[in-house]
Coordinates of N, CA, C and O in Angstrom, one line a residue:
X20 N 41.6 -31.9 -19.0 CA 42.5 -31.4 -20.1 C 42.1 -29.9 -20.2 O 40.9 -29.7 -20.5
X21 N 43.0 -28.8 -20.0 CA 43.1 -27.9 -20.3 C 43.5 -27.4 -22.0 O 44.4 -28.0 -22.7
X22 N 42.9 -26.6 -22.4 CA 43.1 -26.7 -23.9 C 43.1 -25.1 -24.5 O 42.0 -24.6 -24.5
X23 N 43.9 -24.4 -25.0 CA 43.7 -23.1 -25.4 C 43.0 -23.0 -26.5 O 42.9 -23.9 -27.3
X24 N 42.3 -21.4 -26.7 CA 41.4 -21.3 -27.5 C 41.4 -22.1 -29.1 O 40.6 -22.9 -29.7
X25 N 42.8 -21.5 -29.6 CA 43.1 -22.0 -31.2 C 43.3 -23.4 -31.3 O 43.5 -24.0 -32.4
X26 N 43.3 -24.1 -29.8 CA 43.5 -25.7 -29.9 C 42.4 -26.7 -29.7 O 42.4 -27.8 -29.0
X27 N 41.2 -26.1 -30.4 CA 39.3 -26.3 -29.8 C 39.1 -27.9 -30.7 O 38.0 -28.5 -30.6
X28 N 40.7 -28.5 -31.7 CA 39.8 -30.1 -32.1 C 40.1 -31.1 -31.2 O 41.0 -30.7 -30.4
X29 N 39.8 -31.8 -31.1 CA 40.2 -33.0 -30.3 C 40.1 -34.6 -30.9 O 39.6 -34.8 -32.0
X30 N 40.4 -35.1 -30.4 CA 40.3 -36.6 -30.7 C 40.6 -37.6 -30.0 O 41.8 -37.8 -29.8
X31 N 39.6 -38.6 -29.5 CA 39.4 -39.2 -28.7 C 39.7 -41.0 -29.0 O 38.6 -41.5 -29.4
X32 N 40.6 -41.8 -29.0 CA 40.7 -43.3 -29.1 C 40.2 -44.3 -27.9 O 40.6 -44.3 -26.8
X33 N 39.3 -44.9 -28.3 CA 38.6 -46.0 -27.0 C 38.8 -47.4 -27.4 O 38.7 -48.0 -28.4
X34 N 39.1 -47.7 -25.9 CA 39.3 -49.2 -25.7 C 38.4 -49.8 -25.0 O 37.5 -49.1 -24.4
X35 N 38.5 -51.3 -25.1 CA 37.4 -52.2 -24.0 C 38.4 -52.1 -23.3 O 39.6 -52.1 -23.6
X36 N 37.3 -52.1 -21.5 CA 37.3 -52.3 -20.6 C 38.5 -53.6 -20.2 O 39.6 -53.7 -19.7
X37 N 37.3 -54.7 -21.0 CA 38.1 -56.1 -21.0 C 38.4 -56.7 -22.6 O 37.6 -56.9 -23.6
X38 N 39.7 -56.9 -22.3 CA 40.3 -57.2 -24.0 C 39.9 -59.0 -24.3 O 40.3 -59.7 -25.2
X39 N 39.2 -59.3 -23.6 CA 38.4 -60.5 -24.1 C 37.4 -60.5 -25.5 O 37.2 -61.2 -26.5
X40 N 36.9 -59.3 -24.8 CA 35.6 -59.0 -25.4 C 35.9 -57.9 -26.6 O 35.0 -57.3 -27.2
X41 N 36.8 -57.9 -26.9 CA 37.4 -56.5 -27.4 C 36.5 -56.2 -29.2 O 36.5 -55.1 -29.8
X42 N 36.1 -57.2 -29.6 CA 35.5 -56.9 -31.1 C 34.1 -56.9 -31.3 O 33.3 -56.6 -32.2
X43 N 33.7 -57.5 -29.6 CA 32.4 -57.3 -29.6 C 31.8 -56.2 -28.9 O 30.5 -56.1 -28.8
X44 N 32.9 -55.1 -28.2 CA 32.0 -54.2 -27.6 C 31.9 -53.5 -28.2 O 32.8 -53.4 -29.1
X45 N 30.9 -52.3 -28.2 CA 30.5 -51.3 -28.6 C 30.6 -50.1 -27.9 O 30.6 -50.5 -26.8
X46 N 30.8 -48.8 -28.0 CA 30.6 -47.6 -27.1 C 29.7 -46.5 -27.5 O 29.3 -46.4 -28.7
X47 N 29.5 -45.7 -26.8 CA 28.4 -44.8 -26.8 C 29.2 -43.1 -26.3 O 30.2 -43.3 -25.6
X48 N 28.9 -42.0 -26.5 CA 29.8 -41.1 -25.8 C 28.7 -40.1 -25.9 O 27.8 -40.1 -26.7
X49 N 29.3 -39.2 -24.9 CA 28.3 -37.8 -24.7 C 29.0 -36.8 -24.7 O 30.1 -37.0 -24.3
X50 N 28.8 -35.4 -25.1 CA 29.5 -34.6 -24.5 C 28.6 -33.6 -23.6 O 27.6 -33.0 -24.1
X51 N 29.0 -33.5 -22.0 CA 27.9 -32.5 -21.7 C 28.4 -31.3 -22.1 O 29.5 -30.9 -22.3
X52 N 26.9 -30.6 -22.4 CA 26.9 -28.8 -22.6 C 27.4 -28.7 -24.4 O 27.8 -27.6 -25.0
X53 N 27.3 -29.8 -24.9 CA 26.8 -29.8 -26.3 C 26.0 -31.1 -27.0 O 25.3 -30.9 -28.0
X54 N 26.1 -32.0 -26.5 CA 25.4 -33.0 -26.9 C 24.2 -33.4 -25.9 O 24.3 -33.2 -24.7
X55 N 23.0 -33.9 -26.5 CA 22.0 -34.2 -25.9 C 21.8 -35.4 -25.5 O 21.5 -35.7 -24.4
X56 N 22.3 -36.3 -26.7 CA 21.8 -37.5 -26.2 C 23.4 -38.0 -26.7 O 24.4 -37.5 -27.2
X57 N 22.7 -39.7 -26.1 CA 24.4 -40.6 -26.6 C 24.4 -40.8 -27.7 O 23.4 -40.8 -28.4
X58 N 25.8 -41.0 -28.6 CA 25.9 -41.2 -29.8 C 26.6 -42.1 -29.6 O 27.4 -42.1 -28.7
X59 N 26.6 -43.4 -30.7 CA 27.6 -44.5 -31.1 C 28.7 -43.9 -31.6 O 28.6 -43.2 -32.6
X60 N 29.7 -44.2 -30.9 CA 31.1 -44.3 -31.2 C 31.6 -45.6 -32.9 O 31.9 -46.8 -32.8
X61 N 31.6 -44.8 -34.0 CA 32.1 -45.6 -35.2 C 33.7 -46.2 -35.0 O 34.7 -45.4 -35.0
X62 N 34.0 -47.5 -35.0 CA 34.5 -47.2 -35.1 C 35.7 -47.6 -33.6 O 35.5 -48.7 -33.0
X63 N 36.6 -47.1 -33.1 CA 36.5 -47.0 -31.5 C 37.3 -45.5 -31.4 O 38.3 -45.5 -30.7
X64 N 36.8 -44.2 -32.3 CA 37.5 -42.8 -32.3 C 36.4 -42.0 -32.6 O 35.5 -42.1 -33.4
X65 N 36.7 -41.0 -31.5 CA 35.6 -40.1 -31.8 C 36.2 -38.7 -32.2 O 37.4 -38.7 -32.4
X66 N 35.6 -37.4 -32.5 CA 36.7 -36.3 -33.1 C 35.0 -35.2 -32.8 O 33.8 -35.3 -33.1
X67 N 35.7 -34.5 -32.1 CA 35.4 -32.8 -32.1 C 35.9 -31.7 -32.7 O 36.8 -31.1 -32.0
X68 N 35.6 -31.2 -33.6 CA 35.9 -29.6 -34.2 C 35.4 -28.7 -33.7 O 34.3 -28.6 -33.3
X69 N 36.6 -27.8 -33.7 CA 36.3 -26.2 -33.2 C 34.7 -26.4 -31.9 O 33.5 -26.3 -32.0
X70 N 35.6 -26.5 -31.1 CA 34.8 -26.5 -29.7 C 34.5 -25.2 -29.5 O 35.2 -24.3 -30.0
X71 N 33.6 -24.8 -28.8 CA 33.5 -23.2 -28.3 C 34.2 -23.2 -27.2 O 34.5 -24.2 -26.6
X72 N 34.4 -22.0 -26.6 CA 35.2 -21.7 -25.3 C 34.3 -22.6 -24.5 O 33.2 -22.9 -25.0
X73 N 34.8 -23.2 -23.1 CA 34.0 -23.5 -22.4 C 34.4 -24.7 -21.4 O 35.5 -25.2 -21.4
X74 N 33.3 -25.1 -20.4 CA 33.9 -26.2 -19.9 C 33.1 -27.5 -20.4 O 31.9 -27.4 -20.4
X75 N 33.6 -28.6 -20.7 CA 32.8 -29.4 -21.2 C 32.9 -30.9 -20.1 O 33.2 -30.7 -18.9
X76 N 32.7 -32.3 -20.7 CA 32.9 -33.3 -19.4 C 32.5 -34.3 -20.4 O 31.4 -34.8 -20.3
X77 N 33.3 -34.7 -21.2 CA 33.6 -36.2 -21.9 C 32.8 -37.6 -21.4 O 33.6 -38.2 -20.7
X78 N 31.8 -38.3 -21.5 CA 31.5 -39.4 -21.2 C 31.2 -40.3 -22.2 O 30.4 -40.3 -23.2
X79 N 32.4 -41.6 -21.5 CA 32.1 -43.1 -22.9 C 31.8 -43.9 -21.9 O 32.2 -43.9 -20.7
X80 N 31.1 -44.7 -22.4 CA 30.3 -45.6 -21.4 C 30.5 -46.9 -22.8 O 30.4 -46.6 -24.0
X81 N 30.8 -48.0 -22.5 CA 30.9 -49.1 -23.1 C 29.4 -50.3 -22.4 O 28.8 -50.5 -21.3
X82 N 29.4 -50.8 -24.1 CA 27.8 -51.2 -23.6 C 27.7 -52.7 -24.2 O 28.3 -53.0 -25.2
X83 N 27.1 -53.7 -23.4 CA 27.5 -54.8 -23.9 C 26.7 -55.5 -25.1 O 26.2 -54.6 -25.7
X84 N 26.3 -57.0 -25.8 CA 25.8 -57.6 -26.5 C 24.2 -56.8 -26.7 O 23.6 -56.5 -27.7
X85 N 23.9 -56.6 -25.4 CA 22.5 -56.2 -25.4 C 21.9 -54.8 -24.7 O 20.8 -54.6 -24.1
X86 N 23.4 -54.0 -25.4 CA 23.1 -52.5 -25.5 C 22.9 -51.6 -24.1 O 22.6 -50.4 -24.0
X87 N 23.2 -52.9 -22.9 CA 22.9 -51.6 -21.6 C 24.2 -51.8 -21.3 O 25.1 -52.6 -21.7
X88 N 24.2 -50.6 -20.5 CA 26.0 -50.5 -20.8 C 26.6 -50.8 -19.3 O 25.9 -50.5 -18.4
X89 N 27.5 -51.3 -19.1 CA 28.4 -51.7 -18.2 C 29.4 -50.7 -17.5 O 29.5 -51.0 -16.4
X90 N 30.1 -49.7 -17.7 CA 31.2 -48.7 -17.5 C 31.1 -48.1 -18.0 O 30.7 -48.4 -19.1
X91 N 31.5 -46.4 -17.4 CA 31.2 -45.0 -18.0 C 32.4 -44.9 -17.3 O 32.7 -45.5 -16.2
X92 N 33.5 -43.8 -18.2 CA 34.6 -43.1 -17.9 C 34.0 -41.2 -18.4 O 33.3 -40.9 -19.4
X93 N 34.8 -40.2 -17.1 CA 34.4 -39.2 -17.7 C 35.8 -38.4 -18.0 O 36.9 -38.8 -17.5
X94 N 35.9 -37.4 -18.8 CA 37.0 -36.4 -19.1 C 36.5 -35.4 -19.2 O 35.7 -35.1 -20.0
X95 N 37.2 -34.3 -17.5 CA 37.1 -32.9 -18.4 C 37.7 -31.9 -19.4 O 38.8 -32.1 -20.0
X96 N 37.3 -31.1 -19.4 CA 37.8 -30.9 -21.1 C 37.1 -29.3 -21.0 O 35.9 -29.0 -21.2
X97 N 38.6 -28.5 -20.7 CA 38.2 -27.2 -20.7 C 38.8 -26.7 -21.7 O 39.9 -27.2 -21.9
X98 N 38.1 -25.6 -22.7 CA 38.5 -24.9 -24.0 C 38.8 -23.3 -23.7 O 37.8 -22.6 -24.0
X99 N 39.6 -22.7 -23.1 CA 40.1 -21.2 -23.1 C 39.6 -20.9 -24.2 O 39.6 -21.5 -25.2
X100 N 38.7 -19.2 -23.6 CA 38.8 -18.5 -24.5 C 39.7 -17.6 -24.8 O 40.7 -17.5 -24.1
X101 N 39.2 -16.8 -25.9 CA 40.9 -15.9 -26.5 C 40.7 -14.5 -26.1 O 39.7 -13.9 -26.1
X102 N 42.2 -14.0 -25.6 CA 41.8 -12.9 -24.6 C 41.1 -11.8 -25.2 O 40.8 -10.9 -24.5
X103 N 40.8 -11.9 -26.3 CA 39.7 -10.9 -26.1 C 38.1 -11.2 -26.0 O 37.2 -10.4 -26.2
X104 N 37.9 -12.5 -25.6 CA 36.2 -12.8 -25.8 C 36.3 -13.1 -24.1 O 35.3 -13.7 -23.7
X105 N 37.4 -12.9 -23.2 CA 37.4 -13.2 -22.4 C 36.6 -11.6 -20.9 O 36.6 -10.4 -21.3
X106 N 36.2 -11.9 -19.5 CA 35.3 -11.1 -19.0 C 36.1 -9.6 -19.2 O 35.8 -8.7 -19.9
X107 N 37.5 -9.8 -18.3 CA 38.7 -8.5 -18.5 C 38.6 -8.0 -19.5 O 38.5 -6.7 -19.4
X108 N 38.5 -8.6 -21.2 CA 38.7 -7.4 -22.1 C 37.2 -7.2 -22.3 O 37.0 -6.4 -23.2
X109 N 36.0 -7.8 -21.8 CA 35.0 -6.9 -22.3 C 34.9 -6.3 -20.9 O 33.9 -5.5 -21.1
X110 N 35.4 -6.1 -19.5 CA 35.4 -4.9 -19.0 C 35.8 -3.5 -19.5 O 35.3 -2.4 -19.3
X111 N 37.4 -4.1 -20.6 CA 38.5 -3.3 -21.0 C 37.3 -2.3 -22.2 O 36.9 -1.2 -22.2
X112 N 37.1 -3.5 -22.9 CA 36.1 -2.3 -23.6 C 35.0 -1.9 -23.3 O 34.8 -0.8 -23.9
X113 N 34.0 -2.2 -22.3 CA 33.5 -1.1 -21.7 C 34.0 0.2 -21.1 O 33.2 1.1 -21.3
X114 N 34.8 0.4 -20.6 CA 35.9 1.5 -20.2 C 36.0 1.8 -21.4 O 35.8 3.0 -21.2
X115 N 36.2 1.8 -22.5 CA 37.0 2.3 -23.4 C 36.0 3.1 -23.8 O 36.3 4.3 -24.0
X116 N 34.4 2.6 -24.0 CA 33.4 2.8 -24.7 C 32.8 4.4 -23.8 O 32.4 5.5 -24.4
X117 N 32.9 4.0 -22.2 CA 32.6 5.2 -21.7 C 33.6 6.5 -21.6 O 33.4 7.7 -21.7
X118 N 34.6 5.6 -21.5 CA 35.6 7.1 -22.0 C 35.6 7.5 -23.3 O 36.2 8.6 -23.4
X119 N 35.3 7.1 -24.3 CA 35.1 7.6 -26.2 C 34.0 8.2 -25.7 O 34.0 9.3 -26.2
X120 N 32.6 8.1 -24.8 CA 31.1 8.6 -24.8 C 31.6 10.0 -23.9 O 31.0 11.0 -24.1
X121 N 33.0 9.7 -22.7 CA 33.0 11.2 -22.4 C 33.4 12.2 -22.8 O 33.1 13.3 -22.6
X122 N 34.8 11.6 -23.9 CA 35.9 12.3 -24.9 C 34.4 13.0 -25.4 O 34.0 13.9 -24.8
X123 N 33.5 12.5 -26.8 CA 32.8 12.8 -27.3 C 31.9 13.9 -26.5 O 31.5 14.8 -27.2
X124 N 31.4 13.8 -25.0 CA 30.8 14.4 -24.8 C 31.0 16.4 -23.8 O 30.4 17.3 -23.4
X125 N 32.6 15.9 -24.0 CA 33.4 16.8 -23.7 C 33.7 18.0 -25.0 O 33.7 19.2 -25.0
X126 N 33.9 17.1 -25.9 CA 34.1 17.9 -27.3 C 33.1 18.5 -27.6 O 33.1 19.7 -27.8
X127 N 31.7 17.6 -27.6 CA 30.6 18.5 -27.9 C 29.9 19.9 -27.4 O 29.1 20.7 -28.0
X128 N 30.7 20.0 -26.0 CA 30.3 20.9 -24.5 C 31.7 22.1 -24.7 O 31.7 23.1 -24.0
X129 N 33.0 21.8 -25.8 CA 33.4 23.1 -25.5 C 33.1 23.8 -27.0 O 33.1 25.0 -27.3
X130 N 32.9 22.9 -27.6 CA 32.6 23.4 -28.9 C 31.2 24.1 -29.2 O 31.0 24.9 -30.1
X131 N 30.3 23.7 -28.4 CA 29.1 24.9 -28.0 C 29.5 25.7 -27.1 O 28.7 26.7 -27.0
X132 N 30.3 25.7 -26.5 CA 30.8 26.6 -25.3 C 31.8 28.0 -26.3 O 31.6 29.1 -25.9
X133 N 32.6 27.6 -27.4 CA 33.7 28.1 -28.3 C 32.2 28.7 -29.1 O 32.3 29.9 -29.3
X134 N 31.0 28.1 -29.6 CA 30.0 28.8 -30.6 C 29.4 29.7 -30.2 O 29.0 30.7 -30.8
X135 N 29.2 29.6 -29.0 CA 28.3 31.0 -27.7 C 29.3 32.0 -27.7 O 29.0 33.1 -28.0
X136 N 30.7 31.5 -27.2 CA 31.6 32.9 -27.2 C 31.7 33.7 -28.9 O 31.7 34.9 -29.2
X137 N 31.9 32.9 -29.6 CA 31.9 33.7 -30.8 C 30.5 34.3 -30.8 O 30.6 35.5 -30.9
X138 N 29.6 34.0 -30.7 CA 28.3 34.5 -31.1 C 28.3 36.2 -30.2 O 27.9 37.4 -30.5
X139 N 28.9 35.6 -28.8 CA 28.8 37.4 -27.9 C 30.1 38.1 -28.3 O 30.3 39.3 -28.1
X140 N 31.2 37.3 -28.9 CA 32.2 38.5 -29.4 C 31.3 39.2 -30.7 O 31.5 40.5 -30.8
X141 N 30.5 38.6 -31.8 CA 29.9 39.1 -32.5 C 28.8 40.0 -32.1 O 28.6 41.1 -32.5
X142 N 28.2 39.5 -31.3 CA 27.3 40.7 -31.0 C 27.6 41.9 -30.2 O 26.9 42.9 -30.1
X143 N 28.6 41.9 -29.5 CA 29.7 42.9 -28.7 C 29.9 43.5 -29.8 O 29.1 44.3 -30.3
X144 N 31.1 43.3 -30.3 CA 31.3 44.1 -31.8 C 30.3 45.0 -32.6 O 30.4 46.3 -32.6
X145 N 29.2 44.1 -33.2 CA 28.1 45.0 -33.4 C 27.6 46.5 -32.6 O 27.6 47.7 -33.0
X146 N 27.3 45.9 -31.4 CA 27.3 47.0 -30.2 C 28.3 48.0 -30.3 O 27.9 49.2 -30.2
X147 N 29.5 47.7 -30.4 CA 30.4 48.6 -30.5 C 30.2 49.6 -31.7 O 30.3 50.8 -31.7
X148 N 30.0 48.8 -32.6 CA 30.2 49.6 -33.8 C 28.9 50.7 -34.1 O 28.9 51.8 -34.6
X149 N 28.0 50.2 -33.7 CA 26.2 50.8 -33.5 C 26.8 52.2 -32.0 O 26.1 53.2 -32.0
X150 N 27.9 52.0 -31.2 CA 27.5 53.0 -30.5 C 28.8 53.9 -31.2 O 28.9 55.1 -30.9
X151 N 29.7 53.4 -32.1 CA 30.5 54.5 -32.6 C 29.6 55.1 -33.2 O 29.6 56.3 -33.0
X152 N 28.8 54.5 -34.2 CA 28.1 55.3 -35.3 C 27.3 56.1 -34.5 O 26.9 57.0 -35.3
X153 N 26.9 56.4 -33.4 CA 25.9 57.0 -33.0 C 26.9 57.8 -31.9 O 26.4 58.6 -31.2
X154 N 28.0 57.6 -31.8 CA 28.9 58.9 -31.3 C 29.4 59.8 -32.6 O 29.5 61.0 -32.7
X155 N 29.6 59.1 -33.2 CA 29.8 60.1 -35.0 C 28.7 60.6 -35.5 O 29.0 61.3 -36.5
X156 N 27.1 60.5 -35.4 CA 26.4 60.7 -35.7 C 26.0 62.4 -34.7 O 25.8 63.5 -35.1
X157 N 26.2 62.0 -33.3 CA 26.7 62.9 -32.6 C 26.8 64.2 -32.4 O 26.2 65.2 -32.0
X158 N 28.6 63.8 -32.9 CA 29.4 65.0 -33.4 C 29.0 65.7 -34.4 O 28.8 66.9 -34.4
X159 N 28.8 64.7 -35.6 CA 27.8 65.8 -36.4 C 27.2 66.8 -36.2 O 27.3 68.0 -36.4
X160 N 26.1 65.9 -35.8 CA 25.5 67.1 -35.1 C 25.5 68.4 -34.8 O 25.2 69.4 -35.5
X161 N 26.0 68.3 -33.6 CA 26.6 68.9 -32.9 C 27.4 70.5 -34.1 O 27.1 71.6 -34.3
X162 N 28.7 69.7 -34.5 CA 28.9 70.7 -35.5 C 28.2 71.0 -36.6 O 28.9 71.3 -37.6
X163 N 27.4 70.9 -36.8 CA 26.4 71.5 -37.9 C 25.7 72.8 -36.8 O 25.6 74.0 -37.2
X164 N 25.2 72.2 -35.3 CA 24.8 73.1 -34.6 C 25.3 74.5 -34.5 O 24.6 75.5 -34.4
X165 N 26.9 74.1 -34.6 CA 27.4 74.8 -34.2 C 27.9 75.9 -35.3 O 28.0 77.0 -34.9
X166 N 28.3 75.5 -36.6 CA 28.3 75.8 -37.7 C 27.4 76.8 -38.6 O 27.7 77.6 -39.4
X167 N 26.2 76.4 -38.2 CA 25.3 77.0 -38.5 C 25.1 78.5 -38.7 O 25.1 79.2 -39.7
X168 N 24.9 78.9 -37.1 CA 25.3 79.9 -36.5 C 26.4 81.0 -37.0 O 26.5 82.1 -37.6
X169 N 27.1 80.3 -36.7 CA 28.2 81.2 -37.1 C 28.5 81.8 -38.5 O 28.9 82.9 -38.8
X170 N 28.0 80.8 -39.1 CA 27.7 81.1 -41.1 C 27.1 82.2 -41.2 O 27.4 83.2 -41.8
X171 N 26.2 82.0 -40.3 CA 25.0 83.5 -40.1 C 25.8 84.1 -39.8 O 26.5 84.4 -40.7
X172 N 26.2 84.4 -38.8 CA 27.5 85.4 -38.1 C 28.2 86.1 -38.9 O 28.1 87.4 -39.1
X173 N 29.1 85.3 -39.4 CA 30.0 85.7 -40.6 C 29.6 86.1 -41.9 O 30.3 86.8 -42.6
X174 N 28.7 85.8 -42.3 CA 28.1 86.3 -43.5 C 27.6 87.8 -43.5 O 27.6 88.5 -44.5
X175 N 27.2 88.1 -42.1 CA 26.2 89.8 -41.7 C 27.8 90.5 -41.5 O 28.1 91.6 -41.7
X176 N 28.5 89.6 -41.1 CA 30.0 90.9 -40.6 C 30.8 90.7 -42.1 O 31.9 91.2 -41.7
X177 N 31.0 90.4 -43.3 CA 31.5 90.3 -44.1 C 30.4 91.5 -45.1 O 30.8 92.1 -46.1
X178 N 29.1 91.6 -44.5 CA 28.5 92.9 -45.4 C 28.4 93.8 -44.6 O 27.6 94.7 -44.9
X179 N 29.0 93.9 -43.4 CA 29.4 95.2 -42.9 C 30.5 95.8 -43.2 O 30.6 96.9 -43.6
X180 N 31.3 94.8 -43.0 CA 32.8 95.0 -43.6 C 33.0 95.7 -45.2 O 34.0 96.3 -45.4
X181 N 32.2 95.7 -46.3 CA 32.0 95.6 -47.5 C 31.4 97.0 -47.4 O 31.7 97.7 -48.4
X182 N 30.6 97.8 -46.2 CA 29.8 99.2 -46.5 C 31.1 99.8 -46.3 O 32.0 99.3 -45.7
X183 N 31.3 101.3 -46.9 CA 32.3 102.1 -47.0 C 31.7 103.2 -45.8 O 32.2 104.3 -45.7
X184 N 30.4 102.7 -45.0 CA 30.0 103.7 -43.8 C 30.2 103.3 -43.0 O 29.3 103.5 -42.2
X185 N 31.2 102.8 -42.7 CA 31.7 102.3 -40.9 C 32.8 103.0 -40.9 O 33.5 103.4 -41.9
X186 N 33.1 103.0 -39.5 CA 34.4 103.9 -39.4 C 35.5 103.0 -39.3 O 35.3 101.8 -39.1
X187 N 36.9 103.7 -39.6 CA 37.9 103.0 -39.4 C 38.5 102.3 -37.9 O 39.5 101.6 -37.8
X188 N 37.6 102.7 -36.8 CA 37.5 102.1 -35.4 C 36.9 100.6 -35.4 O 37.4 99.8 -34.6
X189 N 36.1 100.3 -36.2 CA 35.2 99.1 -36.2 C 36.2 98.2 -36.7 O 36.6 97.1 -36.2
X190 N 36.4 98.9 -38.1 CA 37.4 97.9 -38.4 C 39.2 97.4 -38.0 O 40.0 96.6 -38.5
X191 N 39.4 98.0 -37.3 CA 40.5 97.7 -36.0 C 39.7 96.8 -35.0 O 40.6 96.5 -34.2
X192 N 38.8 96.4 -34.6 CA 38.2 95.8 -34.0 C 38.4 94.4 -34.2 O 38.8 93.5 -33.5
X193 N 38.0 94.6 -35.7 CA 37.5 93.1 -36.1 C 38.8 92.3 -36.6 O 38.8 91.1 -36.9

């Protein structure tokens, strides 16, 4: 018997062997791969709930007046599992698991990759700005150097200019 997963009860009706005997026999049943030992059959029905996936193997054995038993019948009795507890979907989610672990490990590698580049556009910048200040710092310079001078300059020819003892040649000059 083949049996799908949500169909895991069963229920089993037993007869005698020989219908002679039919009020005095007794039965016993096993299930391999869940039951250990034999159990008396109450009754002549037996019932399984919610089986686990698996393959199992039904044995009733009818036992006579004095308990040793005469005939064993077997059934097997396979329970599907449900496609997700089955091997394919936990390959499926393995795969899934390693590809979320590379997505994740992708994300993590551009987004330190995206925090390094910001970090050298910032300190580029900086650079930039430290070598303006120090070309304007520079020029300053430079014209104060230059400036200087000439103050001096202009200041001695503006008290020349001011004496009434220079000739009028000098001042066509200037």
């Amino acid at each position: 018997i083949r049996l799908k997963y949500d169909q895991n009860n069963i229920t089993v009706k037993c007869a005698a062997f020989n219908y002679c005997f039919d009020r005095d026999m007794r039965f016993e049943y096993k299930l391999d791969n869940l039951d250990k030992d034999w159990l008396p059959i109450s009754g002549y029905t037996l019932t399984y709930s919610n089986l686990p996936p698996g393959d199992y193997v039904l044995r009733v054995r009818q036992l006579d007046n004095n308990r040793s038993p005469l005939r064993e019948i077997k059934l097997n009795i396979e329970v599907a599992a449900p496609f997700y507890a089955t091997s394919l979907a936990y390959i499926i989610y393995f795969l899934l698991l390693i590809c979320a672990m590379i997505l994740i490990i992708r994300f993590k590698t551009r987004q330190a990759a995206l925090k390094a580049s910001l970090e050298y556009e910032r300190k580029e910048k900086e650079r930039i700005e430290e070598l303006n200040q120090s070309k304007l710092r520079f020029f300053t310079n430079i014209s104060h150097e230059f400036r200087t001078p000439l103050t001096l300059i202009i200041g001695q020819i503006e008290v020349l200019m001011q004496m009434d003892t220079l000739g009028t040649g000098v001042f066509n000059r200037i």
